[in-house]
Short mmCIF file of C-alpha atoms in Angstrom, two decimals:
data_model
loop_
_atom_site.label_atom_id
_atom_site.label_comp_id
_atom_site.label_asym_id
_atom_site.label_seq_id
_atom_site.Cartn_x
_atom_site.Cartn_y
_atom_site.Cartn_z
CA ASN A 1 5.11 5.44 -18.93
CA ALA A 2 3.14 7.48 -16.46
CA GLY A 3 3.59 6.49 -12.85
CA VAL A 4 5.73 6.74 -9.75
CA THR A 5 9.49 6.47 -10.08
CA GLN A 6 11.71 5.61 -7.13
CA THR A 7 15.49 5.73 -6.95
CA PRO A 8 17.60 3.87 -6.09
CA LYS A 9 16.15 0.37 -6.41
CA PHE A 10 18.70 -1.19 -4.07
CA GLN A 11 20.98 0.28 -1.42
CA VAL A 12 23.29 -1.04 1.28
CA LEU A 13 24.27 1.34 4.06
CA LYS A 14 26.50 1.08 7.07
CA THR A 15 25.04 1.94 10.45
CA GLY A 16 25.19 5.70 10.97
CA GLN A 17 25.35 6.63 7.29
CA SER A 18 22.76 8.93 5.76
CA MET A 19 20.92 8.76 2.48
CA THR A 20 17.92 10.15 0.63
CA LEU A 21 15.36 8.09 -1.23
CA GLN A 22 13.91 9.91 -4.20
CA CYS A 23 10.37 9.68 -5.53
CA ALA A 24 8.74 11.44 -8.45
CA GLN A 25 5.27 11.14 -9.98
CA ASP A 26 4.06 12.48 -13.30
CA MET A 27 0.30 12.14 -12.81
CA ASN A 28 -0.20 15.58 -11.27
CA HIS A 29 -1.40 13.99 -8.04
CA ASN A 30 -1.70 16.19 -4.98
CA SER A 31 -0.96 13.56 -2.32
CA MET A 32 2.20 11.52 -1.88
CA TYR A 33 3.18 8.90 0.67
CA TRP A 34 6.12 6.90 1.97
CA TYR A 35 5.49 3.40 3.30
CA ARG A 36 7.82 0.71 4.54
CA GLN A 37 7.14 -2.99 4.17
CA ASP A 38 8.54 -5.56 6.55
CA PRO A 39 7.93 -9.33 6.48
CA GLY A 40 4.64 -10.25 8.13
CA MET A 41 3.73 -6.63 8.87
CA GLY A 42 2.17 -5.33 5.69
CA LEU A 43 2.87 -1.72 4.74
CA ARG A 44 3.17 0.98 7.38
CA LEU A 45 2.94 4.68 6.67
CA ILE A 46 6.07 6.68 7.49
CA TYR A 47 5.17 10.17 6.27
CA TYR A 48 2.72 11.66 3.86
CA SER A 49 2.11 14.91 2.06
CA ALA A 50 -1.54 15.73 1.44
CA SER A 51 -0.60 18.57 -0.87
CA GLU A 52 2.41 20.54 -2.01
CA GLY A 53 3.94 22.41 0.90
CA THR A 54 2.57 20.14 3.64
CA THR A 55 3.95 17.04 5.30
CA ASP A 56 2.69 14.99 8.24
CA LYS A 57 3.84 12.03 10.29
CA GLY A 58 2.40 8.62 9.73
CA GLU A 59 2.50 5.53 11.89
CA VAL A 60 6.32 5.03 12.07
CA PRO A 61 8.10 8.40 11.49
CA ASN A 62 11.00 8.06 13.94
CA GLY A 63 14.40 8.17 12.27
CA TYR A 64 13.08 9.71 9.04
CA ASN A 65 12.56 13.12 7.53
CA VAL A 66 10.78 14.10 4.35
CA SER A 67 10.73 16.95 1.88
CA ARG A 68 7.97 17.76 -0.58
CA LEU A 69 10.22 19.52 -3.06
CA ASN A 70 7.42 20.39 -5.47
CA LYS A 71 4.20 18.79 -6.63
CA ARG A 72 6.08 16.01 -8.43
CA GLU A 73 8.77 15.06 -5.92
CA PHE A 74 8.69 13.69 -2.38
CA SER A 75 11.96 12.54 -0.81
CA LEU A 76 12.63 10.46 2.30
CA ARG A 77 15.84 10.98 4.26
CA LEU A 78 17.53 8.72 6.77
CA GLU A 79 19.91 10.91 8.77
CA SER A 80 21.66 8.12 10.69
CA ALA A 81 20.71 4.70 9.39
CA ALA A 82 20.07 1.86 11.85
CA PRO A 83 19.69 -1.88 11.20
CA SER A 84 16.00 -1.57 12.21
CA GLN A 85 15.50 0.53 9.09
CA THR A 86 16.32 -2.42 6.85
CA SER A 87 13.14 -2.71 4.81
CA VAL A 88 11.52 -2.20 1.44
CA TYR A 89 10.37 1.38 0.97
CA PHE A 90 7.47 2.29 -1.28
CA CYS A 91 6.44 5.69 -2.49
CA ALA A 92 2.86 6.23 -3.65
CA SER A 93 0.72 9.03 -4.95
CA SER A 94 -3.00 9.61 -5.17
CA GLU A 95 -5.58 12.18 -6.06
CA PRO A 96 -8.05 12.44 -3.20
CA ARG A 97 -11.61 12.81 -4.38
CA PHE A 98 -14.42 12.31 -1.93
CA ARG A 99 -16.80 10.98 -4.50
CA ASP A 100 -14.55 8.75 -6.53
CA GLY A 101 -12.28 7.33 -3.94
CA TYR A 102 -8.56 7.13 -4.38
CA GLY A 103 -6.51 6.12 -7.34
CA TYR A 104 -3.39 4.93 -5.64
CA THR A 105 -0.24 4.37 -7.70
CA PHE A 106 2.81 2.77 -6.13
CA GLY A 107 6.43 2.87 -7.16
CA SER A 108 8.38 -0.35 -7.56
CA GLY A 109 10.19 0.05 -4.23
CA THR A 110 13.67 0.58 -2.80
CA ARG A 111 15.26 -2.36 -1.01
CA LEU A 112 17.43 -0.93 1.76
CA THR A 113 19.81 -2.98 3.89
CA VAL A 114 21.59 -1.41 6.86
CA VAL A 115 24.56 -3.39 8.14
CA LYS B 1 -6.68 2.59 16.38
CA GLN B 2 -7.62 0.81 13.16
CA GLU B 3 -6.14 -2.66 12.74
CA VAL B 4 -6.44 -4.77 9.61
CA THR B 5 -5.96 -8.54 9.66
CA GLN B 6 -5.77 -10.95 6.76
CA ILE B 7 -6.34 -14.67 7.04
CA PRO B 8 -4.80 -16.96 5.94
CA ALA B 9 -1.22 -15.70 5.68
CA ALA B 10 -0.54 -18.19 2.89
CA LEU B 11 -2.67 -20.33 0.65
CA SER B 12 -1.84 -22.98 -1.96
CA VAL B 13 -4.49 -24.28 -4.33
CA PRO B 14 -4.57 -26.30 -7.55
CA GLU B 15 -5.36 -24.50 -10.76
CA GLY B 16 -9.06 -24.05 -11.47
CA GLU B 17 -10.23 -23.78 -7.88
CA ASN B 18 -12.40 -20.95 -6.64
CA LEU B 19 -10.98 -19.34 -3.53
CA VAL B 20 -11.72 -16.69 -0.92
CA LEU B 21 -9.30 -14.38 0.83
CA ASN B 22 -10.40 -12.73 4.06
CA CYS B 23 -9.78 -9.28 5.49
CA SER B 24 -11.08 -7.93 8.80
CA PHE B 25 -10.82 -4.48 10.34
CA THR B 26 -11.51 -3.26 13.86
CA ASP B 27 -13.04 0.19 13.22
CA SER B 28 -16.12 0.18 11.01
CA ALA B 29 -15.83 3.94 10.37
CA ILE B 30 -14.10 3.54 7.03
CA TYR B 31 -14.28 5.59 3.85
CA ASN B 32 -13.34 2.77 1.52
CA LEU B 33 -11.47 -0.52 1.28
CA GLN B 34 -9.04 -1.53 -1.44
CA TRP B 35 -7.57 -4.83 -2.53
CA PHE B 36 -4.07 -4.78 -4.00
CA ARG B 37 -1.90 -7.37 -5.69
CA GLN B 38 1.86 -7.49 -5.18
CA ASP B 39 4.17 -9.63 -7.30
CA PRO B 40 7.57 -10.62 -5.84
CA GLY B 41 9.99 -7.70 -5.89
CA LYS B 42 7.38 -5.37 -7.35
CA GLY B 43 5.14 -2.57 -6.23
CA LEU B 44 1.42 -2.79 -5.54
CA THR B 45 -1.30 -2.85 -8.18
CA SER B 46 -4.81 -1.80 -7.22
CA LEU B 47 -7.38 -4.49 -8.01
CA LEU B 48 -10.69 -3.31 -6.56
CA LEU B 49 -11.92 -0.41 -4.50
CA ILE B 50 -15.16 -0.57 -2.52
CA GLN B 51 -16.69 2.58 -1.13
CA SER B 52 -18.19 2.37 2.35
CA SER B 53 -21.69 2.64 0.88
CA GLN B 54 -21.15 -0.30 -1.48
CA ARG B 55 -21.53 -4.01 -0.84
CA GLU B 56 -19.34 -5.42 -3.60
CA GLN B 57 -17.25 -4.71 -6.65
CA THR B 58 -16.40 -7.01 -9.55
CA SER B 59 -13.60 -7.04 -12.08
CA GLY B 60 -13.31 -10.06 -14.34
CA ARG B 61 -12.77 -13.15 -12.20
CA LEU B 62 -12.43 -11.06 -9.05
CA ASN B 63 -15.25 -10.12 -6.72
CA ALA B 64 -14.76 -8.17 -3.52
CA SER B 65 -17.44 -7.81 -0.88
CA LEU B 66 -17.69 -5.47 2.08
CA ASP B 67 -19.68 -5.85 5.29
CA LYS B 68 -18.83 -2.68 7.15
CA SER B 69 -20.93 -3.43 10.20
CA SER B 70 -19.08 -6.66 10.89
CA GLY B 71 -15.70 -5.28 9.82
CA ARG B 72 -15.12 -7.81 7.07
CA SER B 73 -14.23 -7.97 3.41
CA THR B 74 -13.62 -10.94 1.15
CA LEU B 75 -11.86 -11.26 -2.18
CA TYR B 76 -13.26 -14.07 -4.28
CA ILE B 77 -11.14 -15.38 -7.15
CA ALA B 78 -12.94 -17.63 -9.62
CA ALA B 79 -11.25 -20.35 -11.63
CA SER B 80 -7.78 -19.60 -10.29
CA GLN B 81 -4.79 -19.63 -12.65
CA PRO B 82 -1.03 -19.91 -12.03
CA GLY B 83 -0.76 -16.26 -13.07
CA ASP B 84 -2.85 -15.34 -10.01
CA SER B 85 0.07 -16.36 -7.77
CA ALA B 86 1.01 -13.25 -5.80
CA THR B 87 0.51 -11.57 -2.45
CA TYR B 88 -2.88 -9.94 -1.97
CA LEU B 89 -3.21 -7.02 0.42
CA CYS B 90 -6.29 -5.26 1.68
CA ALA B 91 -6.18 -1.71 2.95
CA VAL B 92 -8.75 0.59 4.54
CA ARG B 93 -9.03 4.32 4.57
CA GLY B 94 -10.54 5.90 7.66
CA ALA B 95 -13.64 8.07 7.38
CA ALA B 96 -12.09 11.10 9.04
CA GLY B 97 -10.10 13.61 7.05
CA ASN B 98 -9.12 13.73 3.44
CA THR B 99 -5.49 12.67 3.44
CA GLY B 100 -5.84 9.33 1.67
CA LYS B 101 -3.87 7.40 4.28
CA LEU B 102 -4.31 3.65 4.07
CA ILE B 103 -3.99 1.03 6.81
CA PHE B 104 -2.79 -2.27 5.38
CA GLY B 105 -3.24 -5.87 6.40
CA GLN B 106 -0.26 -8.20 6.42
CA GLY B 107 -1.25 -9.85 3.17
CA THR B 108 -2.13 -13.34 1.94
CA THR B 109 0.43 -15.05 -0.28
CA LEU B 110 -1.34 -17.17 -2.87
CA GLN B 111 0.23 -19.97 -4.86
CA VAL B 112 -1.79 -21.55 -7.67
CA LYS B 113 -0.25 -24.82 -8.81
CA PRO B 114 -0.60 -25.95 -12.45
#
């Protein structure tokens, strides 16, 4: 099925460990995003990539890095995990069109726990 | 800085009731507003998108309205069903730029009791 695929679905890390969250979309969308969702706070944008080869910080980028590997893939890396990064992470993609608005597609999420 | 607020945080209604979910935003310079549905442990599914020039959008039993000048949107659900139980999120996209970034509200968790 067409859509956004995130791996892994669940992960437990120890404080200080590193890991990379993977995201891939097969809809040929130009823009990709990483959000985190915390209880009572909705979704907050971590990083985004408006097009292949570009990345920009969102609302809460500290402690994260991203790589837009190609048009399909956008990864999120935690270099030294902290308990404050315990969250559910969502990847999304969209095709920005001024006239039609945005067709946003979200992945199913990665539940990360840092102990 | 754009802020999006959803009230109430949680809502429980008996099956068959009509209900309204509220969303407010502080900066009226928006490009569009979207309503999403999120089931427990799942990603987000887009329900309705309203462009800044539109007043409402309808899909089946769902109707979303937008009053940009007052910074408000409502999601009306007619004849609610247990299958409508989920968290509903609204999100706005700012008018500046073309990056597609969304600012989300905290969500309203709806429970429809049989």
